[in-house]
Coordinates of C-alpha atoms and ligand atoms in Angstrom, one line a residue:
M1 CA -3.7 -33.3 -11.8
F2 CA -4.8 -31.0 -9.1
E3 CA -5.5 -28.7 -12.3
K4 CA -7.3 -31.3 -14.4
Y5 CA -9.1 -31.8 -11.2
F6 CA -10.8 -28.3 -10.4
Q7 CA -11.1 -27.5 -14.9
E8 CA -13.8 -31.0 -14.1
K9 CA -15.1 -29.6 -10.9
K10 CA -16.2 -26.1 -12.5
S11 CA -19.2 -26.4 -13.0
L12 CA -19.6 -26.4 -9.0
R13 CA -18.6 -23.1 -9.4
V14 CA -17.6 -23.5 -5.0
M15 CA -16.1 -26.2 -3.4
N16 CA -15.4 -26.9 0.1
I17 CA -11.9 -27.7 1.3
E18 CA -12.9 -31.2 2.9
S19 CA -13.8 -32.3 -0.8
L20 CA -10.3 -31.5 -2.2
L21 CA -8.7 -33.3 1.4
A22 CA -10.9 -36.2 0.3
F23 CA -9.9 -36.1 -3.5
N24 CA -5.7 -36.1 -2.3
E25 CA -6.6 -38.1 0.1
A26 CA -7.8 -41.0 -2.4
L27 CA -4.6 -40.7 -4.6
P28 CA -1.8 -42.8 -4.9
Q29 CA 0.9 -42.7 -1.8
E30 CA 3.6 -41.4 -4.7
I31 CA 1.5 -38.7 -6.0
K32 CA -0.8 -37.3 -2.9
L33 CA 0.4 -34.1 -1.1
Q34 CA 1.7 -35.6 2.0
T35 CA 1.2 -32.0 4.5
I36 CA -1.9 -29.8 4.9
E37 CA 1.1 -27.1 4.2
D38 CA 1.6 -28.4 0.9
I39 CA -1.9 -28.3 -0.1
S40 CA -1.5 -24.8 0.9
V41 CA 1.1 -24.0 -1.4
M42 CA -0.6 -25.6 -4.0
L43 CA -3.9 -24.0 -3.3
Q44 CA -2.0 -20.5 -3.2
F45 CA -0.5 -21.6 -6.8
F46 CA -3.5 -22.3 -8.4
H47 CA -5.0 -18.6 -7.0
D48 CA -2.1 -17.3 -8.2
I49 CA -2.9 -17.9 -12.0
R50 CA -6.1 -17.1 -11.5
E51 CA -7.4 -20.7 -11.9
I52 CA -9.1 -20.8 -8.5
L53 CA -9.8 -17.6 -6.1
Y54 CA -8.8 -18.8 -2.1
Y55 CA -7.8 -17.1 0.9
N56 CA -6.2 -19.0 3.8
Q57 CA -7.8 -17.0 6.4
E58 CA -10.3 -17.0 8.9
F59 CA -14.4 -17.3 7.0
L60 CA -12.7 -17.9 3.1
N61 CA -10.1 -20.9 4.2
K62 CA -12.6 -23.4 4.1
L63 CA -14.3 -22.6 0.7
I64 CA -12.4 -22.7 -2.9
I65 CA -14.5 -20.7 -5.9
L66 CA -13.8 -22.9 -8.3
D67 CA -15.7 -20.4 -11.3
L68 CA -14.4 -17.0 -10.8
Q69 CA -16.7 -15.6 -13.9
W70 CA -19.4 -16.8 -12.1
L71 CA -18.3 -14.9 -9.1
A72 CA -18.0 -11.8 -11.2
D73 CA -21.3 -12.4 -12.6
A74 CA -22.8 -12.5 -9.1
F75 CA -21.7 -8.4 -8.9
K76 CA -22.7 -7.3 -12.3
N77 CA -26.2 -8.6 -11.3
V78 CA -26.2 -6.4 -7.7
I79 CA -25.4 -4.0 -9.6
T80 CA -26.9 -4.1 -12.5
D81 CA -28.7 -0.7 -14.6
K82 CA -31.5 1.2 -13.7
N83 CA -33.6 -0.1 -16.9
H84 CA -33.5 -3.3 -16.4
A85 CA -33.6 -3.2 -12.3
E86 CA -37.3 -1.0 -12.4
E87 CA -38.9 -4.2 -15.1
D88 CA -37.8 -6.6 -13.0
L89 CA -38.0 -5.4 -9.3
L90 CA -41.4 -3.4 -9.4
E91 CA -42.2 -4.3 -5.3
D92 CA -38.5 -3.3 -4.2
A93 CA -38.2 -0.2 -6.5
S94 CA -37.5 2.0 -3.9
E95 CA -35.5 0.1 -1.9
W96 CA -33.9 -0.2 -5.2
D97 CA -33.8 3.4 -6.1
K98 CA -32.3 4.0 -2.4
F99 CA -29.7 1.5 -3.3
N100 CA -28.7 3.6 -6.1
E101 CA -28.2 6.5 -4.3
T102 CA -26.2 5.4 -1.5
G103 CA -24.7 2.3 -2.2
E104 CA -26.7 0.7 0.9
L105 CA -27.8 -3.1 0.0
S106 CA -30.3 -5.1 2.3
V107 CA -30.1 -9.1 2.5
E108 CA -33.8 -8.6 1.2
L109 CA -32.7 -6.3 -1.8
L110 CA -29.9 -8.4 -2.5
S111 CA -32.2 -11.5 -2.9
A112 CA -34.7 -9.9 -4.9
I113 CA -32.2 -9.2 -7.4
W114 CA -30.3 -12.2 -7.6
K115 CA -33.8 -14.2 -7.8
M116 CA -34.1 -12.4 -11.5
N117 CA -31.6 -14.3 -13.0
N118 CA -30.7 -16.5 -10.4
N119 CA -27.6 -18.8 -10.8
G120 CA -26.9 -20.5 -7.7
Y121 CA -26.1 -17.0 -5.9
I122 CA -28.8 -17.2 -3.8
E123 CA -27.6 -20.9 -2.4
H124 CA -24.1 -19.2 -2.1
K125 CA -24.9 -16.4 -0.8
D126 CA -23.1 -16.8 2.9
E127 CA -20.2 -17.8 0.8
I128 CA -19.8 -15.1 -1.8
M129 CA -20.5 -12.4 0.3
P130 CA -17.3 -12.4 2.4
Y131 CA -15.0 -13.2 -0.9
M132 CA -16.8 -9.8 -2.6
E133 CA -15.7 -7.9 0.8
K134 CA -12.4 -9.8 0.7
L135 CA -12.3 -8.0 -3.0
G136 CA -12.5 -4.6 -1.6
L137 CA -16.1 -5.0 -3.9
L138 CA -18.2 -3.7 -0.9
A139 CA -18.4 -3.9 2.5
S140 CA -20.4 -5.5 5.1
M141 CA -22.3 -3.0 7.7
D142 CA -23.2 -4.7 10.7
D143 CA -22.4 -7.9 12.3
Q144 CA -24.9 -10.0 11.0
F145 CA -24.8 -10.0 7.6
Q146 CA -27.8 -8.3 6.7
K147 CA -26.4 -5.4 5.4
W148 CA -23.9 -3.8 3.1
Y149 CA -22.3 -1.0 1.5
V150 CA -21.5 -0.9 -2.3
P151 CA -19.7 1.8 -3.1
C152 CA -19.8 1.8 -6.6
M153 CA -23.3 2.5 -6.3
N154 CA -23.1 6.0 -4.3
K155 CA -24.1 8.7 -6.5
I156 CA -24.5 11.1 -3.5
P157 CA -22.2 14.0 -4.1
F158 CA -19.0 15.3 -2.3
H159 CA -19.1 19.6 -1.4
T160 CA -15.5 20.5 -1.6
G161 CA -16.2 22.8 1.5
S162 CA -17.8 20.7 3.7
F163 CA -14.9 20.4 6.0
T164 CA -12.7 23.4 5.9
D165 CA -13.6 24.8 9.4
Y166 CA -11.7 22.3 11.4
P167 CA -7.4 21.8 12.6
A168 CA -6.5 20.2 9.6
S169 CA -3.3 18.0 8.2
S170 CA -1.8 19.4 5.3
I171 CA -3.1 17.6 2.3
I172 CA -0.9 14.1 1.1
C173 CA -2.2 13.1 -2.8
Y174 CA -1.3 9.6 -4.2
M175 CA -1.0 10.1 -7.6
F176 CA -1.6 7.5 -10.3
D177 CA -0.5 8.1 -14.4
V178 CA -4.0 6.7 -14.7
L179 CA -6.4 5.9 -11.9
P180 CA -7.9 2.6 -11.9
S181 CA -10.9 2.6 -12.0
G182 CA -12.6 1.3 -8.7
I183 CA -9.2 1.7 -6.4
F184 CA -10.8 4.4 -4.6
Q185 CA -14.1 3.0 -3.8
R186 CA -12.1 -0.3 -2.9
L187 CA -10.3 2.1 -0.9
V188 CA -13.3 2.8 1.6
A189 CA -14.8 -0.5 1.3
T190 CA -11.5 -1.7 2.8
C191 CA -11.6 1.0 5.6
M192 CA -14.9 0.2 6.4
Q193 CA -13.3 -3.3 7.0
I194 CA -11.1 -2.1 9.6
P195 CA -13.3 -1.2 11.3
W196 CA -13.2 3.0 10.8
E197 CA -16.5 4.1 11.6
I198 CA -18.2 6.1 9.0
F199 CA -17.9 10.5 10.7
S200 CA -21.9 11.2 10.8
D201 CA -23.7 14.1 9.8
G202 CA -27.1 14.4 11.7
D203 CA -28.6 10.8 10.7
R204 CA -26.2 10.4 7.9
G205 CA -23.0 8.6 7.4
C206 CA -20.4 10.8 5.4
I207 CA -20.1 8.9 2.1
Y208 CA -19.8 10.4 -1.1
Q209 CA -19.3 9.0 -4.5
T210 CA -16.1 10.8 -4.5
A211 CA -15.1 11.2 -1.1
A212 CA -15.5 9.6 2.8
V213 CA -15.4 10.7 6.2
F214 CA -13.7 8.4 8.9
V215 CA -13.4 8.5 12.8
L216 CA -9.8 6.9 14.0
Q217 CA -10.6 4.4 17.3
D218 CA -9.3 7.1 19.2
Q219 CA -12.6 9.5 18.2
H220 CA -10.3 12.3 18.0
H221 CA -8.8 12.3 14.6
N222 CA -10.8 12.3 11.5
I223 CA -9.6 10.9 8.2
L224 CA -10.9 12.9 4.9
L225 CA -10.5 10.3 1.5
G226 CA -11.2 12.0 -2.0
M227 CA -10.6 11.1 -5.3
T228 CA -9.7 13.1 -8.2
E229 CA -9.1 12.2 -12.2
T230 CA -5.8 11.1 -11.2
E231 CA -5.1 11.4 -7.2
I232 CA -6.5 9.8 -4.0
Q233 CA -6.0 12.6 -1.4
L234 CA -6.1 12.6 2.3
Q235 CA -6.5 14.9 5.2
V236 CA -6.7 14.7 8.9
F237 CA -8.6 17.0 10.9
V238 CA -9.9 17.5 14.2
T239 CA -12.8 18.9 15.8
D240 CA -11.4 20.3 18.9
G241 CA -7.8 20.8 19.6
E242 CA -4.7 20.2 17.5
V243 CA -4.1 17.3 15.2
D244 CA -1.1 14.9 16.3
I245 CA 1.7 14.7 13.7
A246 CA 2.1 10.9 15.0
T247 CA -1.4 9.8 14.2
C248 CA -1.0 11.2 10.6
Q249 CA 1.7 9.5 10.0
Q250 CA 0.1 6.3 11.3
I251 CA -3.1 6.7 8.9
K252 CA -0.8 7.0 6.3
E253 CA 0.7 4.1 6.8
T254 CA -2.0 2.0 7.0
I255 CA -3.4 4.2 3.6
D256 CA 0.1 3.2 2.1
N257 CA -0.7 -0.5 2.7
I258 CA -3.9 -0.9 1.5
L259 CA -3.2 1.4 -1.5
C260 CA -0.1 -0.6 -2.3
N261 CA -2.2 -4.1 -1.9
L262 CA -5.3 -2.8 -4.1
S263 CA -3.0 -1.8 -6.9
N264 CA -0.9 -5.1 -7.0
T265 CA -4.7 -6.7 -7.2
F266 CA -5.5 -4.5 -10.6
Q267 CA -2.0 -4.8 -12.4
K268 CA 1.2 -5.8 -11.8
N269 CA 2.3 -2.2 -13.2
V270 CA -0.3 0.4 -11.2
K271 CA 2.4 2.8 -9.5
F272 CA 1.6 6.1 -7.8
H273 CA 3.8 8.7 -6.5
V274 CA 3.5 10.4 -3.1
A275 CA 3.0 14.9 -3.9
F276 CA 1.5 17.4 -0.9
K277 CA -1.0 20.0 -2.2
C278 CA 1.0 23.8 -1.7
K279 CA -1.2 25.1 1.3
P280 CA -3.3 23.1 3.5
V281 CA -6.6 24.1 2.1
G282 CA -8.2 23.4 -1.1
F283 CA -9.0 18.9 -0.8
C284 CA -9.7 17.8 -4.3
D285 CA -10.4 20.9 -5.2
S286 CA -8.1 22.4 -7.8
E287 CA -8.5 26.0 -7.9
K288 CA -7.4 26.7 -4.5
S289 CA -4.3 24.7 -4.5
A290 CA -1.5 22.9 -6.6
V291 CA -0.5 19.6 -6.4
I292 CA 3.5 19.3 -5.9
I293 CA 5.2 16.5 -6.2
D294 CA 7.4 15.2 -3.1
S295 CA 10.8 15.7 -4.9
K296 CA 10.2 19.4 -4.7
F297 CA 10.4 19.5 -1.3
T298 CA 13.9 19.3 -0.2
R299 CA 14.4 22.5 0.2
A300 CA 13.6 24.3 3.3
D301 CA 11.7 27.0 1.6
F302 CA 10.3 27.5 -1.9
Q303 CA 8.0 29.6 -3.7
C304 CA 5.0 28.2 -5.0
P305 CA 5.5 26.6 -8.7
S306 CA 2.4 25.7 -9.5
C307 CA 0.1 28.4 -8.5
P308 CA -0.9 31.4 -11.1
A309 CA 1.8 34.0 -11.5
R310 CA -1.0 36.7 -9.6
R311 CA -1.4 34.1 -6.2
K312 CA 2.2 33.2 -6.0
H313 CA 3.2 32.8 -2.1
K314 CA 5.8 30.9 -0.3
I315 CA 6.0 27.2 0.5
I316 CA 7.7 26.3 4.1
S317 CA 8.3 22.4 3.4
K318 CA 8.5 21.2 6.9
D319 CA 4.7 22.7 7.5
I320 CA 3.3 20.6 4.6
T321 CA 5.7 17.3 4.9
K322 CA 5.4 17.0 8.8
Y323 CA 2.9 15.4 9.1
W324 CA 3.6 12.5 6.4
K325 CA 7.1 11.9 6.9
K326 CA 9.0 10.8 9.9
E327 CA 12.5 12.3 10.5
Q328 CA 14.9 9.8 9.2
Q329 CA 18.7 11.3 10.0
Q330 CA 18.7 11.5 13.5
K331 CA 18.9 8.0 14.2
N332 CA 21.8 7.0 12.9
V333 CA 23.4 10.1 15.4
D334 CA 23.4 9.7 18.8
K335 CA 23.2 12.9 21.3
E336 CA 26.4 13.6 21.1
G337 CA 26.4 13.5 17.1
N338 CA 28.7 10.6 16.9
L339 CA 27.5 8.0 14.6
T340 CA 26.2 4.9 16.1
R341 CA 25.7 3.3 12.9
P342 CA 26.0 4.1 9.1
S343 CA 22.9 5.0 6.6
T344 CA 20.9 2.2 5.4
E345 CA 21.8 3.1 1.9
F346 CA 25.8 3.5 2.9
I347 CA 25.2 0.0 4.7
L348 CA 23.6 -1.3 1.1
N349 CA 26.1 0.2 -0.9
V350 CA 28.5 -1.6 0.8
V351 CA 26.9 -5.1 1.0
S352 CA 26.1 -4.9 -2.9
R353 CA 29.9 -5.3 -3.2
K354 CA 30.5 -8.0 -1.3
L355 CA 27.3 -10.1 -2.3
H356 CA 29.6 -11.6 -5.3
G357 CA 28.7 -15.3 -4.9
I358 CA 24.9 -14.1 -5.4
P359 CA 23.1 -13.6 -9.1
S360 CA 21.2 -11.0 -8.9
S361 CA 18.2 -12.8 -10.2
I362 CA 18.2 -15.0 -7.1
L363 CA 18.9 -11.8 -5.0
A364 CA 15.7 -10.2 -6.8
A365 CA 13.8 -13.3 -6.2
S366 CA 14.6 -14.1 -2.3
L367 CA 13.7 -10.5 -1.5
G368 CA 10.6 -10.2 -3.5
V369 CA 11.3 -7.4 -5.9
D370 CA 11.1 -7.0 -9.2
M371 CA 14.3 -7.0 -11.8
E372 CA 14.8 -3.9 -13.7
E373 CA 15.0 -4.8 -17.4
N374 CA 18.0 -2.7 -18.4
S375 CA 20.4 -4.1 -16.7
P376 CA 22.9 -1.3 -15.7
I377 CA 26.9 -1.4 -16.2
C378 CA 28.0 -3.1 -13.9
I379 CA 26.8 -5.9 -11.2
E380 CA 27.1 -4.2 -8.1
E381 CA 24.7 -1.3 -9.4
D382 CA 22.2 -3.8 -10.1
R383 CA 22.5 -5.4 -6.4
F384 CA 22.5 -2.2 -4.8
R385 CA 19.4 -1.4 -7.0
I386 CA 17.8 -4.5 -5.8
L387 CA 18.6 -3.7 -2.6
Y388 CA 17.2 -0.5 -2.2
K389 CA 13.9 -1.5 -4.1
W390 CA 13.8 -3.9 -1.5
K391 CA 14.5 -1.4 1.3
C392 CA 11.6 1.5 -0.2
K393 CA 9.4 -1.6 -0.1
C394 CA 9.6 -2.2 3.3
S395 CA 8.5 0.0 6.8
S396 CA 10.7 2.5 7.4
N397 CA 11.0 1.7 10.6
M398 CA 11.9 -2.2 10.4
D399 CA 15.7 -3.0 11.4
H400 CA 16.9 -3.3 7.6
L401 CA 20.4 -5.1 7.9
K402 CA 18.4 -7.6 10.7
E403 CA 16.2 -8.4 8.6
L404 CA 17.9 -8.5 5.4
V405 CA 20.5 -11.0 7.3
K406 CA 17.4 -13.1 8.1
I407 CA 16.2 -13.4 4.7
L408 CA 20.0 -14.3 3.3
R409 CA 20.1 -17.3 5.5
E410 CA 16.8 -18.5 5.1
N411 CA 17.8 -18.5 1.4
E412 CA 21.3 -20.2 2.0
Q413 CA 22.4 -22.1 -0.8
G414 CA 25.6 -23.8 -1.7
E415 CA 28.3 -21.0 -2.6
A416 CA 26.3 -18.1 -1.2
A417 CA 26.4 -20.0 2.8
D418 CA 28.7 -17.0 4.2
Y419 CA 27.7 -13.7 3.2
H420 CA 25.6 -12.9 5.6
K421 CA 29.1 -12.8 7.6
Y422 CA 29.6 -9.9 5.5
I423 CA 26.8 -7.8 6.6
E424 CA 27.3 -8.6 10.1
Q425 CA 30.9 -7.7 10.1
I426 CA 29.6 -4.5 8.5
E427 CA 27.6 -4.0 11.1
A428 CA 30.4 -4.7 13.7
N429 CA 32.0 -1.5 12.2
A430 CA 30.3 0.8 11.6
T431 CA 31.7 3.0 14.0
K432 CA 34.5 2.7 12.2
I433 CA 32.6 3.7 9.7
E434 CA 32.4 7.5 10.0
D435 CA 36.5 7.9 10.6
R436 CA 36.9 6.0 7.0
I437 CA 34.5 8.3 5.4
Y438 CA 36.3 11.1 6.6
R439 CA 39.8 10.2 5.9
A440 CA 38.5 9.6 2.1
L441 CA 36.9 13.0 2.2
L442 CA 40.1 14.6 3.1
K443 CA 42.1 12.7 0.9
T444 CA 39.5 13.2 -1.9
K445 CA 40.1 17.3 -1.4
E446 CA 44.1 16.8 -1.1
E447 CA 43.7 15.2 -4.7
C448 CA 40.9 17.5 -6.2
P449 CA 41.6 20.7 -5.3
N450 CA 38.5 22.1 -7.4
L451 CA 35.9 20.1 -5.0
C452 CA 33.7 22.8 -4.0
R453 CA 30.9 22.8 -0.7
L454 CA 28.1 21.2 -3.0
D455 CA 29.8 18.3 -3.8
I456 CA 31.1 17.6 0.1
C457 CA 27.4 18.2 0.8
R458 CA 26.3 15.9 -1.3
A459 CA 28.8 12.9 -0.1
L460 CA 27.7 13.7 3.2
K461 CA 24.0 13.7 2.5
F462 CA 24.3 10.3 1.0
I463 CA 25.4 8.3 3.8
E464 CA 22.3 10.7 5.7
R465 CA 25.2 13.2 8.3
N466 CA 22.9 16.5 7.4
D467 CA 23.6 17.2 10.9
V468 CA 27.5 17.4 9.5
I469 CA 26.2 19.6 7.0
D470 CA 24.8 22.1 9.2
E471 CA 27.8 22.2 11.2
L472 CA 29.7 22.6 7.9
N473 CA 27.1 25.5 6.5
A474 CA 27.5 27.3 10.1
Q475 CA 31.3 27.6 10.2
W476 CA 31.2 28.7 6.6
E477 CA 28.7 31.6 7.4
S478 CA 31.1 32.8 10.4
Ligands
LIG501 ZN1 0.3 27.2 -4.3

């Protein structure tokens, strides 16, 4: 019924939320939506299936965009090609040239561009622009909404050696199979909205076609973002003093979140992997250093696998990864080295075996993760993978167990009503688990005399007891 209503009103292009509320109010009692939450859920649904555009947040939630193509055309018009623009914009030609070089768009030029082919854009300007900003197509550059930055119009070249003289972190790379077109530009527009101030070069801002430099709110750390054909790179530098590691990790978390949101708005299956440059130099410059995937950094040090034969060098993993990865293993162990709680993986493994009342599909839906297409051999493994995927999706600072209990409780139904108790039991038994692990290892060793040190270490690593591995190594060496 609402679908038909939206279709009928599509020629209006946009609609006030009040009109929709009035329409709902006039419906017969048995079919009308009863609460504002119901209406919000309905709007979210039609937004998700791309029938309308609606964001339930300040400045945007008063309005529903009914015609998505119309909004897309409004933006296409702004970034119109040069020939077209020069013919029609003679009076504003120099202004347009500046826009076509820097991406800076004034409200006057915007009106002039839209006047050429006005399709209701000018009348709805105040409504269209916040939506375009929300979509990451542009960012406003002042509080009065008189000037915007449109990243895809920026043609200023970035010189890779520009910021190499400052103390800096290592370089982290977000690797995509294919970099989705526009994702870097949207990342920059979104960073401006945080707002992160743009690093200045005299009276110009350091914002280029393939790179952008921002100043963190602390006015000390600066953030260098750049793109290559397949990666987005990030480096943090200071003009004085030292780069703070915790600050880098916070910046990474911010960028992670923005990229996850952006890649979801492109296609469902856009995935990226984390990698690092083999040296702290060579930002967006493949001549000076190479990109090495995260999983290679498990050894304390190793020889660079990617630099050319005549320029081989040693990589000390910690020097590169310390800026971006939190040390996690310590969390589960107190000062005396006693286990205070088991590792999250270990708990998820136990939980996956206890949740037998719940079909994998329901578990996946409750946690908001996709199911794997090729299901593994057993259902416990299937559930473990769903839980593990969910864990990876969450912030590393989160208390996963608490959150899991909360989610499962919220989704409780019928027979599954008791499963959160299992999890609480596991948590209560946490300290006893260490004892059981030790006995299990001892028994395994008795039964399999061929078990080697590596096997034991692997088992210990699985439960994040690297401290025990270190202790064993020290004993074995002496
Ligand atoms: Zn190298």
